[in-house]
XYZ file of C-alpha atoms in Angstrom:
533
model
C 6.101 -25.740 -142.736
C 4.807 -23.968 -139.415
C 2.836 -21.183 -141.466
C 0.687 -23.770 -142.770
C -1.652 -23.412 -139.463
C -2.594 -20.356 -141.248
C -3.412 -21.909 -144.502
C -5.605 -24.302 -142.552
C -7.226 -21.851 -140.526
C -7.828 -19.257 -143.309
C -8.346 -21.226 -146.376
C -9.439 -24.632 -145.458
C -11.490 -23.232 -142.610
C -10.336 -25.391 -139.549
C -10.900 -23.785 -136.008
C -8.076 -22.773 -133.717
C -7.198 -26.019 -132.212
C -8.038 -28.134 -135.043
C -5.322 -25.930 -137.129
C -3.006 -26.465 -134.379
C -3.724 -30.527 -134.043
C -3.546 -31.103 -137.649
C -0.305 -29.213 -138.054
C 1.214 -30.990 -135.192
C 0.124 -34.493 -136.296
C 1.407 -34.040 -139.877
C 4.740 -32.750 -138.613
C 4.805 -35.739 -136.065
C 3.958 -38.190 -138.816
C 6.657 -36.561 -141.130
C 9.233 -36.716 -138.267
C 7.994 -40.626 -137.523
C 8.602 -41.603 -140.945
C 12.383 -40.625 -140.754
C 12.805 -43.971 -139.101
C 11.700 -45.249 -142.317
C 13.787 -43.429 -144.625
C 17.126 -44.234 -141.997
C 16.195 -48.031 -141.926
C 15.916 -48.308 -146.102
C 18.990 -46.175 -146.481
C 21.222 -48.215 -144.104
C 19.803 -51.797 -145.511
C 18.396 -51.436 -148.814
C 19.405 -48.428 -150.708
C 22.178 -46.239 -150.097
C 21.676 -42.885 -148.427
C 21.808 -40.847 -151.645
C 19.247 -43.060 -153.522
C 16.842 -43.047 -150.434
C 16.973 -39.234 -150.594
C 16.282 -39.073 -154.388
C 13.667 -41.542 -154.062
C 11.722 -39.894 -151.436
C 12.714 -36.382 -152.738
C 10.310 -37.210 -155.741
C 7.427 -37.998 -153.479
C 7.825 -34.756 -151.639
C 7.898 -32.782 -155.057
C 4.503 -35.011 -155.748
C 3.054 -34.034 -152.739
C 3.844 -30.270 -153.093
C 2.264 -30.563 -156.478
C -0.887 -31.709 -154.954
C -1.270 -29.138 -152.490
C -0.261 -26.431 -154.829
C -3.188 -27.275 -157.027
C -5.582 -27.371 -154.296
C -4.588 -24.081 -153.202
C -4.817 -22.800 -156.728
C -8.556 -24.100 -157.484
C -11.546 -23.050 -155.381
C -13.620 -26.082 -156.162
C -11.062 -28.060 -154.211
C -11.360 -26.149 -151.122
C -14.118 -26.149 -148.493
C -16.435 -23.370 -147.903
C -16.851 -21.754 -144.437
C -18.987 -23.605 -142.003
C -18.993 -21.394 -139.133
C -18.299 -22.599 -135.574
C -17.632 -26.358 -136.772
C -14.084 -27.877 -136.078
C -13.737 -28.476 -139.669
C -15.703 -28.084 -142.769
C -13.582 -30.138 -145.094
C -15.199 -33.352 -146.918
C -15.547 -35.467 -149.985
C -13.019 -35.099 -152.888
C -11.496 -31.697 -151.488
C -10.745 -34.240 -148.374
C -9.063 -36.869 -150.289
C -7.064 -34.311 -152.187
C -5.936 -32.533 -148.950
C -5.056 -35.348 -147.144
C -3.452 -36.980 -149.771
C -1.133 -34.366 -150.487
C -0.065 -34.231 -146.827
C 0.627 -38.117 -146.730
C 3.079 -37.687 -150.118
C 4.551 -34.591 -148.595
C 4.856 -35.916 -144.949
C 6.290 -39.341 -146.274
C 8.728 -37.691 -148.928
C 10.382 -35.192 -146.390
C 10.456 -37.752 -143.608
C 12.288 -40.480 -146.017
C 14.776 -37.517 -146.921
C 15.300 -36.093 -143.477
C 16.163 -39.879 -142.346
C 19.061 -40.177 -144.622
C 20.422 -36.795 -145.528
C 22.313 -36.023 -142.268
C 24.036 -39.297 -142.413
C 24.590 -38.991 -145.872
C 26.649 -35.678 -145.275
C 28.691 -36.691 -141.972
C 29.533 -39.621 -144.017
C 31.817 -37.413 -146.157
C 34.288 -37.256 -143.140
C 36.344 -39.980 -141.595
C 35.229 -39.924 -137.975
C 38.233 -41.999 -136.677
C 40.679 -39.300 -137.791
C 40.872 -36.329 -135.329
C 40.135 -33.880 -138.124
C 37.491 -35.835 -139.535
C 35.857 -35.725 -136.100
C 36.050 -32.195 -136.017
C 34.706 -32.224 -139.178
C 31.468 -33.976 -138.424
C 30.683 -31.686 -135.460
C 30.854 -28.857 -137.957
C 28.854 -30.258 -140.418
C 25.916 -30.441 -138.198
C 26.224 -27.043 -137.126
C 26.103 -26.201 -140.956
C 23.626 -28.450 -141.734
C 21.280 -26.653 -139.311
C 22.523 -23.353 -140.724
C 21.450 -24.268 -144.336
C 18.297 -25.686 -142.962
C 17.493 -22.308 -140.814
C 18.640 -20.223 -143.933
C 16.011 -22.105 -146.104
C 13.297 -21.743 -143.291
C 13.942 -18.024 -143.201
C 13.416 -17.650 -147.111
C 10.090 -19.824 -146.674
C 8.656 -17.887 -143.783
C 9.622 -14.297 -145.368
C 9.784 -14.250 -149.140
C 7.550 -17.518 -149.417
C 4.582 -15.921 -146.885
C 4.861 -12.600 -148.574
C 3.821 -14.030 -151.811
C 1.288 -16.243 -150.164
C -0.430 -13.949 -148.108
C -0.587 -11.025 -150.838
C -0.468 -13.231 -154.313
C -2.026 -16.185 -153.269
C -0.898 -19.277 -151.373
C -0.936 -21.287 -154.384
C 1.886 -19.128 -155.482
C 3.605 -19.393 -152.012
C 3.373 -23.384 -152.561
C 4.590 -22.946 -155.946
C 7.790 -21.157 -154.898
C 8.521 -24.130 -152.401
C 7.906 -26.481 -155.250
C 10.499 -25.061 -157.514
C 13.097 -24.703 -154.873
C 12.351 -28.245 -153.717
C 12.999 -29.478 -157.422
C 16.235 -27.278 -157.794
C 17.661 -28.688 -154.349
C 16.885 -32.414 -155.759
C 18.425 -31.631 -158.892
C 21.652 -30.430 -157.119
C 21.829 -33.391 -154.889
C 21.648 -35.923 -157.939
C 24.467 -33.782 -159.660
C 26.771 -34.403 -156.597
C 26.668 -38.202 -157.007
C 30.166 -38.515 -158.664
C 31.745 -36.778 -155.889
C 29.971 -38.472 -152.801
C 31.549 -40.936 -150.362
C 29.065 -43.800 -150.335
C 29.194 -46.245 -147.382
C 28.427 -49.698 -148.178
C 25.432 -51.158 -147.217
C 25.149 -53.540 -143.695
C 22.619 -56.060 -143.193
C 19.236 -54.787 -141.556
C 19.485 -53.323 -138.210
C 15.843 -54.086 -137.521
C 16.189 -57.762 -138.123
C 19.576 -57.614 -136.189
C 17.814 -55.930 -133.067
C 15.143 -58.642 -133.361
C 17.814 -61.640 -133.542
C 19.167 -60.360 -129.972
C 15.651 -60.140 -128.466
C 14.455 -63.570 -129.585
C 17.551 -64.981 -128.739
C 17.825 -63.544 -125.291
C 14.515 -64.654 -124.532
C 15.215 -67.760 -125.758
C 18.349 -68.327 -123.483
C 16.714 -66.561 -120.728
C 17.154 -69.811 -118.295
C 21.082 -70.435 -119.436
C 23.970 -68.947 -117.544
C 26.260 -66.627 -118.714
C 29.981 -67.868 -119.010
C 32.277 -66.712 -116.362
C 34.253 -64.541 -118.832
C 32.919 -62.393 -121.579
C 35.492 -63.531 -123.994
C 33.645 -66.949 -124.052
C 30.757 -65.506 -125.723
C 30.437 -65.840 -129.433
C 32.367 -63.347 -131.677
C 33.630 -63.644 -135.427
C 37.088 -62.536 -136.444
C 37.590 -59.259 -137.973
C 38.641 -60.734 -141.297
C 35.004 -62.619 -141.306
C 33.333 -59.324 -140.510
C 31.610 -57.114 -143.413
C 33.685 -54.077 -144.622
C 30.864 -51.827 -143.121
C 30.950 -53.430 -139.669
C 33.018 -52.217 -136.843
C 33.949 -54.430 -133.921
C 32.067 -53.429 -130.713
C 33.848 -54.326 -127.292
C 31.692 -55.804 -124.457
C 30.156 -54.136 -121.526
C 28.473 -55.417 -118.425
C 25.711 -53.298 -118.752
C 22.168 -54.873 -119.438
C 23.853 -58.517 -119.188
C 20.477 -59.877 -120.108
C 21.387 -59.476 -123.834
C 24.413 -61.266 -123.462
C 22.453 -64.462 -123.258
C 21.777 -64.165 -126.941
C 25.900 -64.418 -127.745
C 25.748 -67.956 -125.897
C 27.019 -70.754 -128.510
C 25.412 -74.004 -127.295
C 27.963 -77.181 -127.479
C 27.546 -78.641 -130.774
C 25.546 -75.846 -132.163
C 26.591 -74.412 -135.670
C 26.559 -70.611 -135.660
C 23.436 -69.249 -137.597
C 21.881 -65.921 -137.506
C 18.766 -67.061 -135.608
C 20.811 -69.569 -133.258
C 23.555 -67.089 -131.948
C 24.508 -63.320 -131.979
C 27.780 -62.018 -132.046
C 29.083 -59.797 -129.089
C 29.246 -56.988 -131.394
C 25.684 -57.384 -132.409
C 24.523 -57.469 -128.859
C 26.525 -54.478 -127.966
C 24.594 -52.525 -130.877
C 21.347 -53.186 -129.167
C 22.784 -52.169 -125.773
C 23.967 -49.063 -127.529
C 20.437 -48.204 -128.619
C 19.065 -49.346 -125.486
C 21.151 -46.729 -123.650
C 19.868 -43.858 -126.129
C 16.072 -44.407 -125.328
C 15.953 -42.332 -121.994
C 17.993 -39.687 -123.968
C 15.166 -39.828 -126.678
C 12.569 -39.567 -124.055
C 13.865 -36.807 -122.040
C 13.945 -34.438 -125.221
C 10.396 -35.180 -126.295
C 8.771 -32.385 -123.821
C 10.882 -29.624 -125.278
C 9.886 -30.569 -128.843
C 6.290 -30.448 -127.409
C 7.413 -26.804 -126.508
C 8.259 -26.229 -129.855
C 5.063 -27.044 -131.384
C 3.204 -24.346 -129.514
C 5.691 -22.047 -131.084
C 4.608 -23.262 -134.603
C 1.353 -23.223 -133.923
C -0.597 -21.138 -131.118
C 2.279 -18.518 -131.237
C 1.645 -18.013 -134.801
C -2.336 -17.569 -134.162
C -1.259 -15.006 -131.262
C 0.578 -13.041 -134.002
C -2.616 -12.934 -136.079
C -4.289 -10.673 -133.070
C -0.981 -8.404 -132.393
C -0.038 -5.344 -134.195
C 2.194 -6.526 -137.210
C 3.614 -2.887 -137.707
C 7.577 -2.732 -136.368
C 8.680 0.769 -136.996
C 8.390 1.448 -140.926
C 8.145 -2.547 -141.307
C 4.521 -4.288 -141.708
C 5.615 -8.175 -140.753
C 2.952 -10.636 -141.768
C 2.106 -12.786 -138.827
C 2.693 -16.072 -140.789
C 6.642 -14.886 -140.628
C 6.993 -14.617 -137.090
C 8.942 -17.714 -136.924
C 11.748 -15.742 -138.644
C 12.525 -14.438 -135.135
C 14.081 -17.755 -133.735
C 15.686 -18.529 -137.354
C 17.224 -14.897 -137.397
C 18.873 -15.873 -133.848
C 20.244 -19.173 -135.083
C 21.506 -17.916 -138.381
C 23.893 -15.356 -136.335
C 24.606 -17.455 -133.477
C 25.382 -20.657 -135.420
C 28.677 -19.286 -137.010
C 29.480 -17.316 -133.916
C 29.203 -20.999 -132.071
C 31.473 -22.325 -134.517
C 34.088 -20.136 -135.029
C 34.605 -18.598 -131.573
C 32.734 -20.680 -129.038
C 33.854 -24.135 -129.962
C 37.534 -23.253 -130.496
C 37.419 -21.418 -127.087
C 36.072 -24.427 -125.290
C 38.122 -26.896 -127.086
C 41.221 -25.078 -125.234
C 39.389 -25.364 -122.090
C 37.856 -28.844 -122.367
C 39.966 -30.756 -125.093
C 36.795 -32.282 -126.139
C 36.417 -31.915 -130.252
C 33.096 -30.304 -130.178
C 33.806 -27.884 -127.394
C 31.550 -29.339 -124.838
C 30.104 -33.065 -124.955
C 26.601 -33.706 -127.138
C 24.737 -34.061 -123.803
C 25.848 -31.157 -122.157
C 25.089 -29.248 -125.338
C 21.373 -30.850 -125.151
C 21.202 -29.547 -121.485
C 21.803 -26.244 -122.310
C 18.868 -26.365 -124.791
C 16.386 -28.053 -122.348
C 17.052 -25.264 -119.694
C 16.582 -22.206 -122.330
C 13.296 -24.160 -123.506
C 11.971 -23.676 -120.011
C 12.676 -19.822 -119.892
C 10.893 -19.811 -123.308
C 7.880 -21.219 -122.245
C 7.589 -18.802 -119.201
C 8.109 -15.987 -121.304
C 5.496 -17.167 -123.549
C 2.702 -16.912 -120.723
C 4.116 -13.451 -119.623
C 3.448 -12.280 -123.471
C -0.241 -13.941 -123.858
C -1.360 -12.286 -120.488
C -0.011 -8.908 -121.784
C -1.372 -9.313 -125.388
C -4.896 -10.697 -124.110
C -5.107 -7.733 -121.610
C -4.720 -5.358 -124.206
C -7.111 -6.863 -126.478
C -9.912 -6.941 -123.914
C -9.242 -3.236 -122.956
C -8.779 -1.841 -126.343
C -9.089 -4.416 -129.313
C -8.765 -1.424 -131.757
C -4.730 -0.850 -130.642
C -3.209 -4.583 -129.868
C 0.533 -4.971 -128.569
C 3.388 -5.318 -130.951
C 4.511 -8.377 -132.849
C 7.582 -7.729 -131.499
C 6.952 -9.003 -128.257
C 6.758 -12.528 -129.461
C 10.537 -11.936 -130.180
C 11.287 -12.965 -126.660
C 9.782 -16.515 -126.578
C 11.194 -17.000 -130.084
C 14.428 -15.871 -129.845
C 15.236 -17.941 -126.641
C 13.589 -20.715 -128.156
C 15.767 -20.447 -131.263
C 18.963 -20.574 -129.225
C 17.666 -23.457 -127.395
C 16.907 -25.323 -130.784
C 20.601 -24.677 -131.995
C 22.101 -26.227 -128.901
C 19.558 -29.027 -128.517
C 18.912 -30.245 -131.997
C 22.423 -30.219 -133.210
C 23.884 -31.806 -130.166
C 21.174 -34.519 -130.369
C 22.049 -35.313 -134.030
C 25.841 -35.295 -133.422
C 25.422 -37.478 -130.211
C 23.154 -40.341 -132.326
C 25.560 -40.284 -135.310
C 28.677 -40.445 -133.295
C 27.486 -42.967 -130.701
C 25.706 -45.156 -133.295
C 27.538 -48.548 -134.658
C 28.488 -47.780 -138.423
C 25.744 -49.689 -140.001
C 22.929 -47.979 -137.892
C 23.947 -44.388 -138.302
C 21.029 -43.312 -140.606
C 18.465 -45.201 -138.168
C 20.311 -43.589 -135.327
C 20.705 -39.899 -136.452
C 16.718 -40.033 -136.998
C 15.931 -40.972 -133.573
C 16.839 -37.118 -133.110
C 13.767 -36.355 -135.468
C 11.648 -39.020 -133.688
C 11.858 -37.147 -130.514
C 10.533 -34.106 -132.586
C 7.577 -36.712 -134.000
C 6.845 -37.914 -130.317
C 6.944 -34.054 -129.544
C 4.321 -32.951 -132.003
C 2.163 -36.079 -131.037
C 2.273 -35.139 -127.286
C 1.466 -31.617 -128.268
C -1.923 -32.828 -129.780
C -2.764 -35.105 -126.830
C -1.940 -32.467 -124.462
C -4.335 -29.941 -126.256
C -7.137 -32.494 -126.126
C -6.462 -33.560 -122.450
C -6.072 -29.963 -121.375
C -9.619 -29.011 -122.809
C -11.383 -32.144 -121.536
C -9.779 -31.634 -117.840
C -10.489 -27.747 -117.845
C -13.791 -27.266 -119.487
C -15.562 -27.612 -116.175
C -13.738 -24.781 -114.648
C -13.525 -22.054 -117.598
C -16.403 -19.488 -118.145
C -16.988 -20.847 -121.595
C -17.234 -24.582 -120.315
C -15.059 -25.424 -123.458
C -11.501 -25.536 -121.904
C -8.735 -23.199 -121.915
C -7.599 -23.713 -125.717
C -11.076 -24.213 -127.292
C -12.977 -22.047 -130.150
C -11.764 -19.583 -132.793
C -11.044 -16.648 -130.210
C -7.818 -16.896 -128.138
C -8.822 -13.835 -126.417
C -11.161 -15.699 -124.306
C -9.061 -18.728 -123.852
C -6.387 -19.323 -121.333
C -3.410 -19.903 -123.497
C -1.023 -18.421 -121.113
C -1.836 -21.210 -118.607
C -1.136 -23.882 -121.089
C 2.494 -22.242 -121.435
C 3.227 -22.417 -117.812
C 1.948 -25.903 -117.444
C 4.433 -26.747 -120.325
C 7.262 -24.729 -118.484
C 6.704 -26.808 -114.931
C 6.609 -29.838 -117.029
C 9.640 -28.899 -118.613
C 11.398 -28.366 -115.349
C 10.423 -31.915 -114.154
C 11.656 -33.171 -117.501
C 15.174 -31.481 -117.092
C 15.752 -32.915 -113.518
C 14.877 -36.619 -115.352
C 17.551 -35.514 -117.891
C 20.020 -35.042 -115.733
C 19.955 -38.110 -114.190
C 20.197 -40.220 -117.324
C 22.956 -37.666 -118.998
C 25.004 -38.573 -115.932
C 24.258 -42.391 -116.220
C 25.322 -42.643 -120.101
C 28.695 -43.431 -120.847
C 30.283 -42.245 -124.117
C 31.507 -44.546 -126.744
C 35.075 -43.448 -126.168
C 34.550 -44.110 -122.099
C 33.380 -47.636 -122.809
C 36.161 -48.393 -125.058
C 38.918 -47.242 -122.699
C 37.377 -49.151 -119.746
C 36.555 -52.051 -121.779
C 40.109 -52.430 -122.908
C 41.488 -52.430 -119.766
C 39.249 -55.100 -118.703
C 39.950 -57.183 -121.791
C 43.823 -56.963 -121.216
C 43.089 -58.319 -117.505
C 41.173 -60.822 -118.569
C 43.525 -61.748 -121.060
C 46.515 -62.133 -118.717
C 44.531 -63.875 -116.360
C 43.669 -66.541 -118.890
C 47.381 -67.035 -119.716
C 48.103 -67.206 -116.466
C 45.636 -70.085 -116.013
C 46.900 -72.049 -118.692
C 50.162 -71.916 -117.635
C 49.437 -73.186 -114.414
C 47.518 -75.975 -116.017
C 50.675 -76.724 -117.981
C 52.962 -76.892 -115.179
């Protein structure tokens, strides 16, 4: 999808910043809609049916954008230096196709990772290792698909027409849709749970309603149901002392019958606590995804003004994203087969290193990538201004792309595994989509940063239009924008270290709470014996 920035710029005639913002808004909306796919697959449809239904919407969106790319009558004419030339029916066709494509892709992405991970029993040691491996292979399969997209499909699109490129994407998506459907008899389909959104709302409402009540002395005095009464899709979560304000939702008043909007179970309260603990982790990865947005927009546009000849190979600038994808496709198997087994022997952790450690490595590498991007842009622009007929090689972009590709391999897979393993069983699709919501906010923040930076810097640039304004990046200050993101990423990493150190994993909470439960049980037994005497 990152190559669509060129389609927006060259075919739909958006200017540089509008092309970048259109793509980041589209990707941001797509990843935000994963929460819808996760919610529906956890509550109303199973994960397979969610993927199939939203997959149909994605196919319809691809069909519409293919038709528009084919017909000149559905495309706007060039209107000079205006940010956008699109209007009327062509505008309706364009934005309708993006809406359907974003809704469909978002729904599929929200349900598919959890569907795959459900095929393993995470309570079994081998199954736990299988879940960790699955997310690595899931990322690898997406990477290989993206490599084909930014090489073969882009080549066809740039040389034979964008409609052929989109048509290949349509056919490929249709084949994937059929293969997914044919696998239905073989999938392990987890039973549906009650609505996670409703359960969260009940805890919040009751915690507010009971805010003036005092908590009981011992946690076991809070309301909980027996395991026999629990749905098969639910697992019991033990009480923790953190965020005790939510515990008031589990206070059963004297004479009150336990009903959904009158009292919550300890498990229900703890599920909300788990999601609350995850929020700082989500927030701490948004800046990294803002950096990713630049590599999918401005860095692609940089390549348009560079020499695409590398040796005897002529690389289309729309295929630049193949560089990080190539690194990822090579490094993921190396990481899975060599690094993880070695790390397991050293740490004893099923995944080699913890999920949050893996994310931390990715954040550090993203800082380095933005620093390199600024340096490369200085070199590119200086050469373009000195001798525009002999631009620097496209190969220079491989440094920032390569480093960020490794960063994405660590951070994204670590996040998806983290949210799946830490989430309650009935919220795993919803929770896994949180990793993609971080991407969504990152893209939206990118759009905001571009607009804010232009507004703030328009009075200090020679053009009086900001660092990133206009159609000619040779007279912009893109390097300063990259370095701004590098500095911001450093501050964000310090924030992440605090929250990652503060977070307690599910197995750590279970161990400590089991000890507390045993102490409380023996304490209460002693109290009963004393009364009997």
